[in-house]
Structure formats: structure tokens, C-alpha cells
Amino acid sequence: MIFSPPLPLPTTALPNTPELVHTSSTQTSSSVSASTSEAKQSTTLLSLPPEILVQILLHLASESSSLLATELTCNYLHRLIQGSLLLQYEVALAATQQVDNPLNLMTVREKMAWLEESESRWRVLNIDHDLGNDDAAREEGVGRPRKETNRIRKIKVAHVPSGIYDLTGGVYLLGDQPRKALYWVKLPGREEILNDAEMKWNKIDVEEHGPERNFVDIGLCIYEHDLIAIVTISPRPTPDGSPPTDNDIDLLLLQFSTGLPHPHLSELFDSGQHQTPRQNYVRHIFRSPTDWQKPVIWTEIVGDHIVLIISYRSAAAPRPDDRVYVWDWRSGVEKMSFTAPYRTYSGLLFLTPSHFLLPNTQTNTLDIFRIPDPPALTSVVDRKSPEPVLSLSLPLLAAGRNLGSVSCRAEPNPVGYLSNFTSQSGISKERAATDPTRPFLPSARNALCIFSLLVVGGANVPDVGGGAGNPLFSQSFMFVVHRNALVDLLKLGVDKWSEGQVLEVQNTSPNVKEDGMPEGIEVGPPLPWFSQDPDQRHRAPARLSYASWGPPVTRWFNTDGTTTRWITTTSGQRLVLAPHRTQAFSSPYAVFDFCPHSVRKLDLTIKHEARRREEELQTMLRAREKMIATSPAGGGEKPDGEPPAHEDPYDHSASPSNAATSMPTASSSNTANTSSEFEAPVPASELTNPVQAPPITTRPSPPLLLRRLRLMASSGILESFGFFSEPIHGSLPYVACASEERYRFGGVLIDEERVVGIGVSVFYSSDFFAHPVGQGGPIDKY
């Protein structure tokens, strides 16, 4: 929320209501000396100063219907709301699911202009303003050629990259192949593009913190804490100098912008030993045998907590268990740690600063855990896994099918109470090079969560015990859901579970089983040991079937034909997808927008276009009838005596609310009611013409952008190719837009301001291209 004062209203605009009449200087002293209680009783909402009223009304900005109802109350509130740019800005932020960036010092008017321009560009993927929306200029080559733009930036990669990468808040990170250094670059913003600034790579040298260290994974928390967590592996020296038999898994906690030990680390370890800050930034996790080889690790940081999942996928039998750790990263205090069977967990995301979600490939569920407030009573790692507070089942798999892996991500992450920029004293004066400069940022609460599933099948599918062999076949699927939808399910499930009530989702009324529980809700083991309420420790948390929670809030895609190597394909409300790149052909990419405001806006646009086309058709038919009536044939008859045929040149098979264009991804085949396209109107010269009337050439074509847009507001059924045993419905509406140009990208990434296309060579990732779609500011300055 912005706390800058709104523009004051002119005093002449204030109505002369009784509550607002000021006491004149000629009033008697008896009127002035009224009792305090009477003065308090006479104070009303409208008697408050406009500045205070605006601050009160800001709490209604996220609920547009409530603010609209308030606006219709009286003329004074109508003028106040319409005249407050601050209120209008907050309403626009809420509609587009974004929040203000307090680090940006633009005025409210400048931020509003930036927001409008940014949303306009995202709506049609307008990278370069010179291309505009003028069809004639495009066809005639007026202005800049189609293949050129002064806003796309190519960033060269000088090192041989590894598979470690990340994209968050305009920062792109790429590790090197020896796994000794991490390189990152701040992607060009508006000012850098205006000044044609050169992009500079920065280096975090892991080798400086130990010559034998190799990084395995990284976790970024740049906006909140300017923090990077680097998980390293290094051989453990032996006393006699013999070849090492164990590896040390350590955690380095560094300030991202400087590469130095993070300044907010406590000097006290959980063991109570006093160490210097230089020693404290290296946290030893555990020791593993060398024959387990290199682990696979997932790392996330939110608020005070850092969560690590460690899995040894290449270890020989007997397979080691997966390990889950939760620490307070500042103090090193362990909040939670447990093990799970081999290949149980393969992803991680935070729902709130105190709740995180782990996809479980063994039970085919999304397990939600709560981080306990007090530290764990024991630091023993090898113990039975605590039960989740809620488990959301994924669709049932067909016989002989298993979940090979589940990758997940949501960008941005939630922010804890104490971040690097906010405190009780206000905003920190320290500014880092990695601070976000955009006037507004995507809302973490409403951010899109992406889950990428690999379902495998065949006789040689590995089992929990570590059976040998590879799957004979596999299929990739993906679904998205808003973070707030999962949080609402969590609140509903835990509240009703703690009260002993039946959990119902989206007004569904499941059938009751013999044990009194509704179908779709299963009774699990006792509540975990870290429950806040001792009386609830023996109650069973709910486990929801997919049919009871998923269809209203998810949308599924078959992604076998798209690039799924990179998981950083969502930001805020948007998802970017592109087909697999081939050597011979290029293809467009598509951006999917799941913001309800974007869906409603395009729906209205399509309905308006349908009405315009219908009106044009009726005008054309009336003109034709008039020409036929006045032709030599006369009488409304054809020369051969047959009555004239009025043919409708339009395709009305799709309702306006579902009209769409085909998208260049596999998602088009995943909808039950795939809509037809907005086709260009049939030229008058091609219509049935009983007489030689002059053709009507004044009918404009429908807007070109509608040919690249797709609106999907109906429920869809996933084409699962027999990998699931139940039909998979998803109703989350979206708007999709295909890029105007075609590209040869090996993958596409997205953040709040741009699409990043990755060029892939035969051996490794090469240069990449930043498409600044969502940058705002005055167009004429580019």
C-alpha cells in the first residue's frame, strides 16, 4: 500500500452537507463551548477530511464491488473516489493482481501511466511500439521492418553453463560447467534500453570459500533479503591421506549483491558455540558416502525459513531415504527435519511464510506442512516423517503408471514480516544493485503455481525399493493453480477438521460412506508431533480427492510437445509456453494470462466485436436488397425467377464468450469445447450476387490482434492418453496470446517485465534474448 497523500480536492467541489458546514467566526461562545460528548456524537464519516477518507477507502480497493457500492452512495463520495488518483491506482493494482513497489519513488500519476502501458503491451505481446496495430502499415512495410526492433536485447554468455539457473525479479543467474562459479546479470530495464547500456555479468566465486567445493543447488531470496543460499559438496579429508570415502554437504549463506557472508547472520550456532561471522555463514548439513554420488537438491527461502530437500537418485541399492530440513537461516536453529522413502519428494514451494507444499510421488498427493513456531524438541534427523496438515490428491493414475517426478514453482514467493527493506522504522536506506526498480510487482498471494508432471509406465519402471531399469514410455503433463486457492483450501480444511466438521469444496456435496466421512475425504494418521494444540494431536487431517478440490481452480495441459526443461515459466498471473524447437522450423511462443480481469476484458472485447460484425452484416444485406430492388430485374426476383438467397457469410458456430484463435501449443487439444476462430469477413465480391451490383468494399476487417488471441472460459478435459484412470477436468479461465514473430528458441522463461528466449546449441545453452514486453513509460521515448 502506498502512503503518499492523495491529490487534495478543490474546496469548491465539497457539497454543502450539514456534516461539512464549518462553524463561522461570528458564532456565540456558548456554541463553541459545546460538550466533548456532543462533538463526538456529531462526527460522521463524511465529516472527516478527504485525505483521511481516502486512506480509509484504500482498504476497499481490493474489492471493486464494495468500492463501487460506496461510490454510488452519494455525490460527494462519487467525486472523491473518481478524483483520487491514489484510489484509482490501487484499484488497478488489485484488478491486475499486483502490489506497489515501495522502493520506486515515482509519483502515483507516473506509476499509473506505467501500469496502463505495461498491461497494454502484455495484452497483445507488443514488444516494439513502431509495429503498432496498423494493419496497412505492417503490410506496406511502413516504419521499422518487421524483423527488426530496438527493444529486444541479446545477452551473450561467455562461459560454458551448467544446469543451475534461475530467473527472478529481472535477475538471471547461470552457473558454470565446472560448478565453481555462479554468474548473474541484471536484465535491461527501461532506462538501460533508452541509454543502450551494456549488460555486465557479475560473478560469485564458490571456489573462494573452499577450493574443493562444487555447488549442487542454489536458492535465491533477492527481493526480501538480498540472499543466496549455495549448497555445496566437497570430499571429506581422511586422517591418513587416503582417498576420501565421504562427502560433506554444506550450505553457504551469502549476500547476493556482494558475494560476501550475509550481514544478518547470527553469530550463535544452534549448538551454542560462539563463532565469528566469517565462520558462521558456512553451515554443515550432513556427511554422505561417496558411492551415493551427487545429490539432487531443492532449496527455497521465505521469511526466516530455508527449506532443503536432498535426494540421492543415483545411489546404488539400498537406496537412501530423502531428507527434508527446515532452518531459521539467520540463527541456524533447526525448526523441522525428517526423512521420507526414496524418491518421495521432487519439488517444493511455499504457500505462506509458515506453510510449504511438497509433491509426493509415492502417494500421488500434494502434501502441505506447517513449520512449527518453537524449535524442534530434538535435532535427530532420521525419524518418521510428520504427517501433513492437509493432502490434496492428484488425479488417479492408470494401472502400471507411476509419477516419475513432479517439478513445481511459484513466482514471486511470499514475503515474511521482517524483510531487507521493511521494518518498524520504515524502509531501509540501503539500496542494492539487485533492488527491483519496477513501480509495481506481481502479488505473491495470487501468484500462479505451476506443477510439471512426468508420468512413466512399462515393465521396468523403478519402484520404491529401487528396482532397476528405465520406463518404456512416458508422458508430460502440467497444471496451474493460484496460490491463494491452495491457501483457501488449507484454511478451510484445517478449520473444519479442527472443529470435527465435514470438509466441502466449491459447494460440492459428496456421498457419505459407511464410516460417516464423505467420499473424496480420507482419514489419515494422527496429527503431527509439532501441532500447536495438544488436544488435537490424535485427530486425523483431511485428504481430498482431486475431484473434490481440483476442477474449479486448476487448468491442465498436455506438454509433450512443449519445452519443459525450464520451470521458470510463470510470473504472477502469466505462463509462457513454446513448442519444441526444431533445426528447420521456427515457431511463436504463447503467453497465457490467468488474471480474472484480463479474462473479463477480452470477453467484453469479443462480444463487442461480434455485435459490430452482426451490425455490419445487417447493413450490408440491407444495401444489397436495396440495390436488387432498383436493378433492371426488379421485384426482388433473380433473372430466372427464383427468389434471392440471403446467405450469411459469417461463422456463428462459436459463442462470443468462447471465440478464440488456435494457439501454437499442445494446450489447444486439451479443451472439451475448443472454440472456432474469428475469421476475416468474406469479401462482398465472393458473396452470391443475383445482379451485377457494385461490390461493397467499405467493410473493415476484424482487429488483427483477435487472430492471435484465445479466450478459454469453459471447463476443459485433459487428453491423458490412458495415463490416468479418471477424467481430468479443469475450469481455471485464461487468455492466451501468440507472439507475432516466430523464433528458434530452445526454451522460454518469463518474469514480470519480459519474456526470455534461450538459444540452445548442440552442446550447451548459448546466448539468450530479452523481450521487454511489460515495460511501461511513455511510448514516444523509445
PDB file of C-alpha atoms in Angstrom, residues 53-209:
ATOM      1  CA  LEU A  53     -11.359   9.311   3.880  1.00  0.00           C
ATOM      2  CA  VAL A  54      -9.109   8.243   1.017  1.00  0.00           C
ATOM      3  CA  GLN A  55      -6.889   6.285   3.402  1.00  0.00           C
ATOM      4  CA  ILE A  56      -9.988   4.542   4.770  1.00  0.00           C
ATOM      5  CA  LEU A  57     -11.323   3.767   1.311  1.00  0.00           C
ATOM      6  CA  LEU A  58      -7.970   2.267   0.316  1.00  0.00           C
ATOM      7  CA  HIS A  59      -8.991  -0.792   2.343  1.00  0.00           C
ATOM      8  CA  LEU A  60     -11.801  -1.339  -0.159  1.00  0.00           C
ATOM      9  CA  ALA A  61      -9.552  -1.065  -3.225  1.00  0.00           C
ATOM     10  CA  SER A  62      -9.087  -4.823  -3.458  1.00  0.00           C
ATOM     11  CA  GLU A  63     -12.874  -5.287  -3.549  1.00  0.00           C
ATOM     12  CA  SER A  64     -14.005  -3.309  -6.578  1.00  0.00           C
ATOM     13  CA  SER A  65     -17.676  -4.112  -5.955  1.00  0.00           C
ATOM     14  CA  SER A  66     -17.506  -2.694  -2.424  1.00  0.00           C
ATOM     15  CA  LEU A  67     -15.764   0.454  -3.615  1.00  0.00           C
ATOM     16  CA  LEU A  68     -18.332   0.844  -6.404  1.00  0.00           C
ATOM     17  CA  ALA A  69     -21.174   0.495  -3.908  1.00  0.00           C
ATOM     18  CA  THR A  70     -19.542   3.176  -1.758  1.00  0.00           C
ATOM     19  CA  GLU A  71     -19.127   5.416  -4.786  1.00  0.00           C
ATOM     20  CA  LEU A  72     -22.853   5.190  -5.543  1.00  0.00           C
ATOM     21  CA  THR A  73     -23.791   6.233  -2.019  1.00  0.00           C
ATOM     22  CA  CYS A  74     -23.706   9.984  -2.638  1.00  0.00           C
ATOM     23  CA  ASN A  75     -22.290  12.612  -4.951  1.00  0.00           C
ATOM     24  CA  TYR A  76     -19.565  13.567  -2.518  1.00  0.00           C
ATOM     25  CA  LEU A  77     -18.103  10.058  -2.300  1.00  0.00           C
ATOM     26  CA  HIS A  78     -18.500   9.658  -6.054  1.00  0.00           C
ATOM     27  CA  ARG A  79     -16.421  12.783  -6.710  1.00  0.00           C
ATOM     28  CA  LEU A  80     -13.925  11.851  -4.003  1.00  0.00           C
ATOM     29  CA  ILE A  81     -13.283   8.365  -5.384  1.00  0.00           C
ATOM     30  CA  GLN A  82     -13.204   9.450  -9.017  1.00  0.00           C
ATOM     31  CA  GLY A  83     -10.933  12.374  -8.177  1.00  0.00           C
ATOM     32  CA  SER A  84      -8.392  10.376  -6.178  1.00  0.00           C
ATOM     33  CA  LEU A  85      -5.626   9.082  -8.429  1.00  0.00           C
ATOM     34  CA  LEU A  86      -4.276   7.106  -5.493  1.00  0.00           C
ATOM     35  CA  LEU A  87      -7.540   5.167  -5.166  1.00  0.00           C
ATOM     36  CA  GLN A  88      -7.726   4.551  -8.898  1.00  0.00           C
ATOM     37  CA  TYR A  89      -4.134   3.282  -8.881  1.00  0.00           C
ATOM     38  CA  GLU A  90      -4.801   0.891  -6.013  1.00  0.00           C
ATOM     39  CA  VAL A  91      -7.944  -0.386  -7.751  1.00  0.00           C
ATOM     40  CA  ALA A  92      -5.932  -1.001 -10.932  1.00  0.00           C
ATOM     41  CA  LEU A  93      -3.258  -2.842  -8.954  1.00  0.00           C
ATOM     42  CA  ALA A  94      -5.875  -5.061  -7.315  1.00  0.00           C
ATOM     43  CA  ALA A  95      -7.532  -5.799 -10.664  1.00  0.00           C
ATOM     44  CA  THR A  96      -4.243  -6.854 -12.255  1.00  0.00           C
ATOM     45  CA  GLN A  97      -3.129  -8.813  -9.147  1.00  0.00           C
ATOM     46  CA  GLN A  98      -0.111  -6.612  -8.431  1.00  0.00           C
ATOM     47  CA  VAL A  99       1.263  -4.643  -5.485  1.00  0.00           C
ATOM     48  CA  ASP A 100       3.089  -1.347  -5.251  1.00  0.00           C
ATOM     49  CA  ASN A 101       6.887  -1.353  -5.048  1.00  0.00           C
ATOM     50  CA  PRO A 102       7.816   0.934  -2.127  1.00  0.00           C
ATOM     51  CA  LEU A 103      11.393   1.212  -3.410  1.00  0.00           C
ATOM     52  CA  ASN A 104      10.231   3.045  -6.526  1.00  0.00           C
ATOM     53  CA  LEU A 105       9.944   6.789  -5.965  1.00  0.00           C
ATOM     54  CA  MET A 106       7.761   7.665  -8.961  1.00  0.00           C
ATOM     55  CA  THR A 107       4.652   9.735  -8.391  1.00  0.00           C
ATOM     56  CA  VAL A 108       1.289   7.997  -8.377  1.00  0.00           C
ATOM     57  CA  ARG A 109       0.462   9.559 -11.733  1.00  0.00           C
ATOM     58  CA  GLU A 110       3.663   8.193 -13.277  1.00  0.00           C
ATOM     59  CA  LYS A 111       3.050   4.751 -11.822  1.00  0.00           C
ATOM     60  CA  MET A 112      -0.500   4.727 -13.156  1.00  0.00           C
ATOM     61  CA  ALA A 113       0.719   5.609 -16.654  1.00  0.00           C
ATOM     62  CA  TRP A 114       3.365   2.885 -16.453  1.00  0.00           C
ATOM     63  CA  LEU A 115       0.787   0.341 -15.319  1.00  0.00           C
ATOM     64  CA  GLU A 116      -1.591   1.135 -18.164  1.00  0.00           C
ATOM     65  CA  GLU A 117       1.188   0.959 -20.750  1.00  0.00           C
ATOM     66  CA  SER A 118       2.600  -2.283 -19.333  1.00  0.00           C
ATOM     67  CA  GLU A 119      -0.764  -4.049 -19.332  1.00  0.00           C
ATOM     68  CA  SER A 120      -1.471  -2.855 -22.871  1.00  0.00           C
ATOM     69  CA  ARG A 121       1.802  -4.319 -24.098  1.00  0.00           C
ATOM     70  CA  TRP A 122       1.302  -7.647 -22.305  1.00  0.00           C
ATOM     71  CA  ARG A 123      -2.216  -7.953 -23.677  1.00  0.00           C
ATOM     72  CA  VAL A 124      -1.006  -8.294 -27.277  1.00  0.00           C
ATOM     73  CA  LEU A 125       2.719  -9.043 -26.713  1.00  0.00           C
ATOM     74  CA  ASN A 126       3.691  -5.718 -28.216  1.00  0.00           C
ATOM     75  CA  ILE A 127       7.481  -5.675 -27.952  1.00  0.00           C
ATOM     76  CA  ASP A 128       8.103  -2.692 -30.210  1.00  0.00           C
ATOM     77  CA  HIS A 129       5.740   0.266 -30.382  1.00  0.00           C
ATOM     78  CA  ASP A 130       6.671   1.007 -34.011  1.00  0.00           C
ATOM     79  CA  LEU A 131       4.860  -2.151 -35.075  1.00  0.00           C
ATOM     80  CA  GLY A 132       1.679  -0.769 -33.503  1.00  0.00           C
ATOM     81  CA  ASN A 133      -1.758  -2.041 -34.524  1.00  0.00           C
ATOM     82  CA  ASP A 134      -1.880  -0.539 -38.025  1.00  0.00           C
ATOM     83  CA  ASP A 135      -2.509  -3.450 -40.415  1.00  0.00           C
ATOM     84  CA  ALA A 136      -1.840  -1.352 -43.511  1.00  0.00           C
ATOM     85  CA  ALA A 137       1.486  -0.120 -42.197  1.00  0.00           C
ATOM     86  CA  ARG A 138       2.525  -3.683 -41.470  1.00  0.00           C
ATOM     87  CA  GLU A 139       1.613  -4.942 -44.910  1.00  0.00           C
ATOM     88  CA  GLU A 140       3.203  -1.981 -46.695  1.00  0.00           C
ATOM     89  CA  GLY A 141       6.367  -2.075 -44.607  1.00  0.00           C
ATOM     90  CA  VAL A 142       5.882   1.419 -43.242  1.00  0.00           C
ATOM     91  CA  GLY A 143       8.245   2.290 -40.415  1.00  0.00           C
ATOM     92  CA  ARG A 144      10.685  -0.191 -38.971  1.00  0.00           C
ATOM     93  CA  PRO A 145      10.916  -3.570 -40.788  1.00  0.00           C
ATOM     94  CA  ARG A 146       9.082  -6.443 -39.112  1.00  0.00           C
ATOM     95  CA  LYS A 147      12.252  -8.397 -38.350  1.00  0.00           C
ATOM     96  CA  GLU A 148      13.940  -5.521 -36.528  1.00  0.00           C
ATOM     97  CA  THR A 149      13.374  -3.945 -33.154  1.00  0.00           C
ATOM     98  CA  ASN A 150      15.389  -1.643 -30.942  1.00  0.00           C
ATOM     99  CA  ARG A 151      13.997  -3.082 -27.714  1.00  0.00           C
ATOM    100  CA  ILE A 152      14.968  -6.764 -27.889  1.00  0.00           C
ATOM    101  CA  ARG A 153      18.338  -7.305 -26.240  1.00  0.00           C
ATOM    102  CA  LYS A 154      20.722 -10.165 -26.924  1.00  0.00           C
ATOM    103  CA  ILE A 155      22.847 -11.112 -23.911  1.00  0.00           C
ATOM    104  CA  LYS A 156      25.941 -13.132 -24.694  1.00  0.00           C
ATOM    105  CA  VAL A 157      27.055 -15.956 -22.417  1.00  0.00           C
ATOM    106  CA  ALA A 158      30.846 -16.130 -22.268  1.00  0.00           C
ATOM    107  CA  HIS A 159      31.139 -19.199 -20.017  1.00  0.00           C
ATOM    108  CA  VAL A 160      30.089 -22.805 -20.509  1.00  0.00           C
ATOM    109  CA  PRO A 161      26.932 -23.027 -18.360  1.00  0.00           C
ATOM    110  CA  SER A 162      25.757 -25.866 -16.157  1.00  0.00           C
ATOM    111  CA  GLY A 163      22.177 -26.866 -15.424  1.00  0.00           C
ATOM    112  CA  ILE A 164      21.970 -24.485 -12.452  1.00  0.00           C
ATOM    113  CA  TYR A 165      19.978 -21.362 -13.343  1.00  0.00           C
ATOM    114  CA  ASP A 166      17.266 -19.048 -12.041  1.00  0.00           C
ATOM    115  CA  LEU A 167      15.265 -16.012 -13.114  1.00  0.00           C
ATOM    116  CA  THR A 168      13.638 -13.773 -10.551  1.00  0.00           C
ATOM    117  CA  GLY A 169      12.895 -10.062 -10.372  1.00  0.00           C
ATOM    118  CA  GLY A 170      14.859  -9.201 -13.506  1.00  0.00           C
ATOM    119  CA  VAL A 171      17.972 -11.097 -12.385  1.00  0.00           C
ATOM    120  CA  TYR A 172      19.146 -14.029 -14.493  1.00  0.00           C
ATOM    121  CA  LEU A 173      21.639 -16.454 -12.906  1.00  0.00           C
ATOM    122  CA  LEU A 174      23.631 -19.140 -14.694  1.00  0.00           C
ATOM    123  CA  GLY A 175      26.216 -21.461 -13.138  1.00  0.00           C
ATOM    124  CA  ASP A 176      29.362 -22.606 -14.931  1.00  0.00           C
ATOM    125  CA  GLN A 177      30.119 -26.137 -16.034  1.00  0.00           C
ATOM    126  CA  PRO A 178      32.957 -26.811 -13.515  1.00  0.00           C
ATOM    127  CA  ARG A 179      30.421 -25.808 -10.822  1.00  0.00           C
ATOM    128  CA  LYS A 180      32.906 -23.420  -9.257  1.00  0.00           C
ATOM    129  CA  ALA A 181      31.304 -20.056 -10.014  1.00  0.00           C
ATOM    130  CA  LEU A 182      27.856 -18.500 -10.442  1.00  0.00           C
ATOM    131  CA  TYR A 183      27.304 -15.696 -12.938  1.00  0.00           C
ATOM    132  CA  TRP A 184      24.359 -13.329 -12.883  1.00  0.00           C
ATOM    133  CA  VAL A 185      23.196 -10.339 -14.884  1.00  0.00           C
ATOM    134  CA  LYS A 186      20.565  -7.682 -14.250  1.00  0.00           C
ATOM    135  CA  LEU A 187      18.361  -7.781 -17.344  1.00  0.00           C
ATOM    136  CA  PRO A 188      17.873  -4.436 -19.108  1.00  0.00           C
ATOM    137  CA  GLY A 189      15.090  -2.218 -17.858  1.00  0.00           C
ATOM    138  CA  ARG A 190      13.578   0.846 -19.448  1.00  0.00           C
ATOM    139  CA  GLU A 191      16.487   3.156 -18.631  1.00  0.00           C
ATOM    140  CA  GLU A 192      19.068   0.653 -19.883  1.00  0.00           C
ATOM    141  CA  ILE A 193      17.195   0.311 -23.164  1.00  0.00           C
ATOM    142  CA  LEU A 194      16.864   4.076 -23.560  1.00  0.00           C
ATOM    143  CA  ASN A 195      20.581   4.526 -22.950  1.00  0.00           C
ATOM    144  CA  ASP A 196      21.587   1.406 -24.870  1.00  0.00           C
ATOM    145  CA  ALA A 197      23.553   0.313 -21.803  1.00  0.00           C
ATOM    146  CA  GLU A 198      25.816  -2.720 -21.977  1.00  0.00           C
ATOM    147  CA  MET A 199      24.845  -5.673 -19.819  1.00  0.00           C
ATOM    148  CA  LYS A 200      27.551  -6.750 -17.355  1.00  0.00           C
ATOM    149  CA  TRP A 201      27.922 -10.220 -15.874  1.00  0.00           C
ATOM    150  CA  ASN A 202      28.679 -10.457 -12.151  1.00  0.00           C
ATOM    151  CA  LYS A 203      30.470 -13.408 -10.549  1.00  0.00           C
ATOM    152  CA  ILE A 204      30.041 -15.237  -7.244  1.00  0.00           C
ATOM    153  CA  ASP A 205      33.158 -17.374  -6.827  1.00  0.00           C
ATOM    154  CA  VAL A 206      32.327 -20.517  -4.856  1.00  0.00           C
ATOM    155  CA  GLU A 207      35.949 -21.625  -5.008  1.00  0.00           C
ATOM    156  CA  GLU A 208      36.909 -18.695  -2.764  1.00  0.00           C
ATOM    157  CA  HIS A 209      35.070 -20.443   0.064  1.00  0.00           C
TER     158      HIS A 209
END
